CSV table of C-alpha atoms in Angstrom, one decimal:
chain,number,residue,atom,x,y,z
G,418,UNK,CA,1.6,16.0,3.4
G,419,UNK,CA,4.7,17.8,1.4
G,420,UNK,CA,5.5,18.0,-2.0
G,421,UNK,CA,8.1,15.1,-3.6
G,422,UNK,CA,11.1,17.7,-4.1
G,423,UNK,CA,10.7,18.9,-0.5
G,424,UNK,CA,10.9,15.5,0.8
G,425,UNK,CA,13.6,14.3,-0.9
G,426,UNK,CA,15.3,17.4,-0.2
G,427,UNK,CA,15.0,16.6,3.8
G,428,UNK,CA,16.4,13.2,3.4
G,429,UNK,CA,19.6,14.7,1.8
G,430,UNK,CA,20.0,17.1,4.4
G,431,UNK,CA,23.1,16.2,7.1
G,432,UNK,CA,24.3,13.3,5.1
G,433,UNK,CA,20.7,11.4,5.8
G,434,UNK,CA,20.5,11.6,8.9
G,435,UNK,CA,16.7,11.4,9.1
G,436,UNK,CA,17.2,7.8,7.7
G,437,UNK,CA,20.0,7.2,9.7
G,438,UNK,CA,18.3,8.0,12.8
G,439,UNK,CA,15.4,5.8,12.1
G,440,UNK,CA,13.0,8.8,11.5
G,441,UNK,CA,11.5,7.6,8.0
G,442,UNK,CA,11.4,4.1,9.4
G,443,UNK,CA,8.7,4.7,12.0
G,444,UNK,CA,6.7,6.7,9.7
G,445,UNK,CA,4.4,5.1,6.9
G,446,UNK,CA,4.9,7.2,3.6
G,447,UNK,CA,3.1,6.7,0.4
G,448,UNK,CA,3.2,9.2,-2.8
G,449,UNK,CA,-0.2,9.4,-4.1
G,450,UNK,CA,-0.7,9.0,-7.8
G,451,UNK,CA,-1.4,12.4,-9.6
G,452,UNK,CA,-4.8,12.6,-11.3
G,453,UNK,CA,-3.7,15.7,-13.6
G,454,UNK,CA,-5.1,15.6,-16.7
G,455,UNK,CA,-7.8,12.8,-16.2
G,456,UNK,CA,-10.3,14.7,-13.8
G,457,UNK,CA,-13.6,15.1,-15.0
G,458,UNK,CA,-15.5,17.9,-13.8
G,459,UNK,CA,-19.3,16.9,-13.0
G,460,UNK,CA,-22.6,17.9,-11.4
G,461,UNK,CA,-22.1,17.7,-7.7
G,462,UNK,CA,-24.7,14.7,-6.5
G,463,UNK,CA,-25.5,14.2,-2.9
G,464,UNK,CA,-23.5,11.5,-1.0
G,465,UNK,CA,-24.2,9.9,1.9
G,466,UNK,CA,-22.4,11.2,5.4
G,467,UNK,CA,-23.4,8.2,7.3
G,468,UNK,CA,-19.9,6.9,7.8
G,469,UNK,CA,-18.3,10.0,8.5
G,470,UNK,CA,-20.6,10.6,10.9
G,471,UNK,CA,-20.1,7.5,12.5
G,472,UNK,CA,-16.6,7.8,12.7
G,473,UNK,CA,-16.9,11.7,14.1
G,474,UNK,CA,-19.1,10.0,16.7
G,475,UNK,CA,-16.8,7.3,17.6
G,476,UNK,CA,-13.9,9.5,17.9
G,477,UNK,CA,-15.7,11.9,20.2
G,478,UNK,CA,-16.7,8.9,22.3
G,479,UNK,CA,-12.9,7.9,22.7
G,480,UNK,CA,-12.0,11.4,23.2
G,481,UNK,CA,-14.6,11.8,26.2
G,482,UNK,CA,-13.4,8.2,27.6
G,483,UNK,CA,-9.7,9.3,27.3
G,484,UNK,CA,-10.3,12.2,29.0
G,485,UNK,CA,-12.7,10.7,31.9
G,486,UNK,CA,-9.8,8.1,32.5
G,487,UNK,CA,-7.1,10.9,33.1
G,488,UNK,CA,-9.1,12.4,35.5
G,489,UNK,CA,-10.3,9.5,37.2
G,490,UNK,CA,-6.7,8.1,37.4
G,491,UNK,CA,-7.5,4.4,35.7
G,492,UNK,CA,-5.2,2.2,34.7
G,493,UNK,CA,-4.0,1.7,31.0
G,494,UNK,CA,-5.9,-0.4,29.0
G,495,UNK,CA,-3.4,-2.6,27.4
G,496,UNK,CA,-3.5,-4.2,23.8
G,497,UNK,CA,-2.9,-8.1,23.4
G,498,UNK,CA,-3.2,-11.0,20.5
G,499,UNK,CA,-5.3,-13.8,20.9
G,500,UNK,CA,-3.0,-17.0,20.5
G,501,UNK,CA,-4.0,-17.5,16.9
G,502,UNK,CA,-3.4,-14.0,16.1
G,503,UNK,CA,0.1,-13.6,17.9
G,504,UNK,CA,1.2,-17.1,15.9
G,505,UNK,CA,0.3,-15.4,13.1
G,506,UNK,CA,2.3,-12.3,14.1
G,507,UNK,CA,5.0,-14.2,14.9
G,508,UNK,CA,5.2,-16.2,11.7
G,509,UNK,CA,5.1,-12.9,9.7
G,510,UNK,CA,7.8,-11.3,11.7
G,511,UNK,CA,10.6,-14.4,10.7
G,512,UNK,CA,9.2,-14.0,7.6
G,513,UNK,CA,10.2,-10.1,7.1
G,514,UNK,CA,13.4,-10.8,8.6
G,515,UNK,CA,14.3,-13.7,6.6
G,516,UNK,CA,13.8,-11.0,3.5
G,517,UNK,CA,16.3,-9.2,5.0
G,518,UNK,CA,18.9,-10.9,3.6
G,519,UNK,CA,20.6,-9.4,0.5
G,520,UNK,CA,18.6,-10.2,-2.9
G,521,UNK,CA,15.5,-10.4,-0.8
G,522,UNK,CA,12.1,-8.3,-0.7
G,523,UNK,CA,13.2,-5.9,2.2
G,524,UNK,CA,17.7,-5.9,1.5
G,525,UNK,CA,17.0,-2.6,0.4
G,526,UNK,CA,14.9,-1.1,2.9
G,527,UNK,CA,16.2,-2.6,6.1
G,528,UNK,CA,15.4,0.0,8.6
G,529,UNK,CA,12.1,0.2,7.6
G,530,UNK,CA,11.4,-3.3,7.1
G,531,UNK,CA,12.8,-3.8,11.0
G,532,UNK,CA,9.5,-1.7,12.0
G,533,UNK,CA,7.2,-3.2,10.0
G,534,UNK,CA,5.9,-6.0,12.5
G,535,UNK,CA,5.8,-3.0,15.0
G,536,UNK,CA,4.0,-1.0,13.2
G,537,UNK,CA,1.4,-4.0,11.9
G,538,UNK,CA,0.7,-4.3,15.8
G,539,UNK,CA,-0.1,-0.3,16.5
G,540,UNK,CA,-2.4,-0.3,13.5
G,541,UNK,CA,-3.9,-3.7,14.6
G,542,UNK,CA,-4.4,-2.4,18.2
G,543,UNK,CA,-6.0,0.9,16.7
G,544,UNK,CA,-8.5,-0.9,14.5
G,545,UNK,CA,-9.2,-3.6,17.4
G,546,UNK,CA,-10.3,-1.0,19.8
G,547,UNK,CA,-12.0,1.7,17.2
G,548,UNK,CA,-14.0,-0.5,15.6
G,549,UNK,CA,-15.1,-3.2,18.5
G,550,UNK,CA,-14.0,-1.4,21.6
G,551,UNK,CA,-12.2,-5.2,22.8
G,552,UNK,CA,-8.6,-5.1,23.7
G,553,UNK,CA,-8.0,-8.6,22.4
G,554,UNK,CA,-6.9,-8.7,18.7
G,555,UNK,CA,-8.0,-11.3,16.4
G,556,UNK,CA,-6.8,-12.8,12.9
G,557,UNK,CA,-9.1,-10.8,11.0
G,558,UNK,CA,-8.4,-7.6,12.6
G,559,UNK,CA,-4.5,-8.8,12.2
G,560,UNK,CA,-5.1,-9.5,8.7
G,561,UNK,CA,-6.7,-6.0,8.2
G,562,UNK,CA,-3.9,-4.1,9.6
G,563,UNK,CA,-1.6,-6.1,7.4
G,564,UNK,CA,-3.1,-5.5,3.9
G,565,UNK,CA,-3.3,-1.9,5.1
G,566,UNK,CA,1.0,-1.7,6.1
G,567,UNK,CA,1.3,-3.6,2.9
G,568,UNK,CA,0.0,-1.0,0.9
G,569,UNK,CA,2.9,1.7,2.7
G,570,UNK,CA,5.6,-1.2,2.3
G,571,UNK,CA,4.9,-1.1,-1.4
G,572,UNK,CA,5.2,3.0,-1.3
G,573,UNK,CA,8.1,2.8,0.6
G,574,UNK,CA,9.9,0.5,-1.9
G,575,UNK,CA,8.6,2.4,-4.5
G,576,UNK,CA,10.1,6.0,-3.1
G,577,UNK,CA,13.6,4.5,-2.0
G,578,UNK,CA,14.2,2.9,-5.2
G,579,UNK,CA,16.6,4.9,-7.3
G,580,UNK,CA,15.2,5.8,-10.5
G,581,UNK,CA,16.8,3.3,-13.4
G,582,UNK,CA,14.6,3.7,-17.0
G,583,UNK,CA,15.5,0.4,-18.6
G,584,UNK,CA,15.3,-1.8,-14.5
G,585,UNK,CA,12.2,0.0,-13.6
G,586,UNK,CA,10.7,-0.8,-17.0
G,587,UNK,CA,11.8,-4.5,-16.4
G,588,UNK,CA,10.3,-4.4,-13.0
G,589,UNK,CA,6.9,-2.7,-14.0
G,590,UNK,CA,6.7,-5.1,-16.4
G,591,UNK,CA,6.8,-7.9,-14.3
G,592,UNK,CA,4.5,-6.4,-11.7
G,593,UNK,CA,1.8,-5.9,-14.8
G,594,UNK,CA,2.8,-9.6,-16.3
G,595,UNK,CA,1.7,-11.2,-12.6
G,596,UNK,CA,-1.1,-9.2,-12.6
G,597,UNK,CA,-2.6,-10.1,-15.8
G,598,UNK,CA,-1.9,-13.9,-15.6
G,599,UNK,CA,-3.9,-13.8,-12.6
G,600,UNK,CA,-6.4,-11.9,-14.0
G,601,UNK,CA,-6.6,-13.9,-16.8
G,602,UNK,CA,-7.1,-17.2,-14.6
G,603,UNK,CA,-9.9,-15.7,-12.7
G,604,UNK,CA,-12.2,-14.3,-15.3
G,605,UNK,CA,-10.9,-16.2,-18.6
G,606,UNK,CA,-11.1,-13.0,-20.3
G,607,UNK,CA,-8.0,-12.0,-22.8
G,608,UNK,CA,-8.7,-8.6,-22.9
G,609,UNK,CA,-8.3,-5.8,-20.4
G,610,UNK,CA,-9.2,-1.8,-20.7
G,611,UNK,CA,-6.4,0.4,-19.3
G,612,UNK,CA,-8.7,2.5,-16.9
G,613,UNK,CA,-9.5,-0.7,-15.3
G,614,UNK,CA,-5.8,-1.5,-14.8
G,615,UNK,CA,-5.5,1.9,-13.2
G,616,UNK,CA,-8.3,1.5,-10.5
G,617,UNK,CA,-7.2,-2.3,-10.1
G,618,UNK,CA,-3.7,-2.8,-11.0
G,619,UNK,CA,-0.8,-3.0,-9.1
G,620,UNK,CA,-0.5,0.0,-7.3
G,621,UNK,CA,3.3,0.6,-7.9
G,622,UNK,CA,2.1,0.9,-11.5
G,623,UNK,CA,-1.4,2.9,-11.4
G,624,UNK,CA,0.9,6.0,-12.1
G,625,UNK,CA,0.1,6.6,-16.5
G,626,UNK,CA,3.8,6.9,-17.1
G,627,UNK,CA,4.8,3.7,-15.2
G,628,UNK,CA,1.7,2.1,-16.6
G,629,UNK,CA,3.1,2.4,-20.0
G,630,UNK,CA,6.2,1.4,-19.0
G,631,UNK,CA,5.0,-1.8,-18.3
G,632,UNK,CA,3.1,-1.9,-21.2
G,633,UNK,CA,5.5,-0.9,-23.4
G,634,UNK,CA,7.9,-3.6,-22.1
G,635,UNK,CA,5.4,-6.4,-22.5
G,636,UNK,CA,4.6,-5.4,-25.9
G,637,UNK,CA,8.6,-5.6,-26.3
G,638,UNK,CA,8.4,-8.6,-25.4
G,639,UNK,CA,5.6,-10.1,-27.6
G,640,UNK,CA,3.4,-10.9,-24.4
G,641,UNK,CA,0.7,-8.5,-25.2
G,642,UNK,CA,-0.4,-5.8,-28.2
G,643,UNK,CA,-2.7,-2.9,-27.4
G,644,UNK,CA,-5.5,-1.5,-29.3
G,645,UNK,CA,-7.5,1.2,-29.9
G,646,UNK,CA,-11.4,1.0,-29.9
G,647,UNK,CA,-12.6,4.2,-30.0
G,648,UNK,CA,-11.4,6.1,-26.8
G,649,UNK,CA,-10.8,3.0,-25.1
G,650,UNK,CA,-7.3,1.7,-25.2
G,651,UNK,CA,-7.3,-2.1,-24.6
G,652,UNK,CA,-4.7,-4.9,-24.0
G,653,UNK,CA,-4.6,-8.0,-25.7
G,654,UNK,CA,-3.0,-10.7,-24.0
G,655,UNK,CA,-1.3,-13.6,-26.4
G,656,UNK,CA,-2.7,-17.0,-26.7
G,657,UNK,CA,0.9,-18.2,-27.2
G,658,UNK,CA,1.9,-16.4,-23.7
G,659,UNK,CA,-1.4,-17.4,-21.9
């Protein structure tokens, strides 16, 4: 964990050697959204630690198993894919390769993109063995790994994108627009609370500044407008737009 300024300085050092060597491409990086100014102080309530205790117990079990395997010189276990999961993985790897072309989704982060399929495999292997204790990755586990890695793909795109207010406003507006269309078709509602967007909206615009850049962009395009309802701010979708 580090501050953004420290990370940026590290990337710039030695003419960006860390990027050229592929160091950052092998990492799953993220920049969590700051909640400063929005945090509420509440009376602490007891929360169940059952899941955390189960995690600790499973971790300890695997560590003991690993130590025993080393002492007894057991052969390493090899994690593989089921035929169905392997086909899904190959299809995804080919799609990623295609998106490396100029103008496509991954064209601006080719180094990171070239490692995504491998990282999905690593995460899938961890999930399969940690959760199920088996060494054959199934389709459901692969999908879970893909979803996790997709979060880091979006984060890397955000971290690596040069800041251009006008271009970013249009991009954020498009992300919000796509989400609102899905929201309206799913719920049949034409209003959405901004707090709902901060929780469930596109990950890349949950930051307060980016959220308002997206909203203002859609307001300027006459796709939506905002209304103040007491302490709540609501986005109203225009019927002509829907």
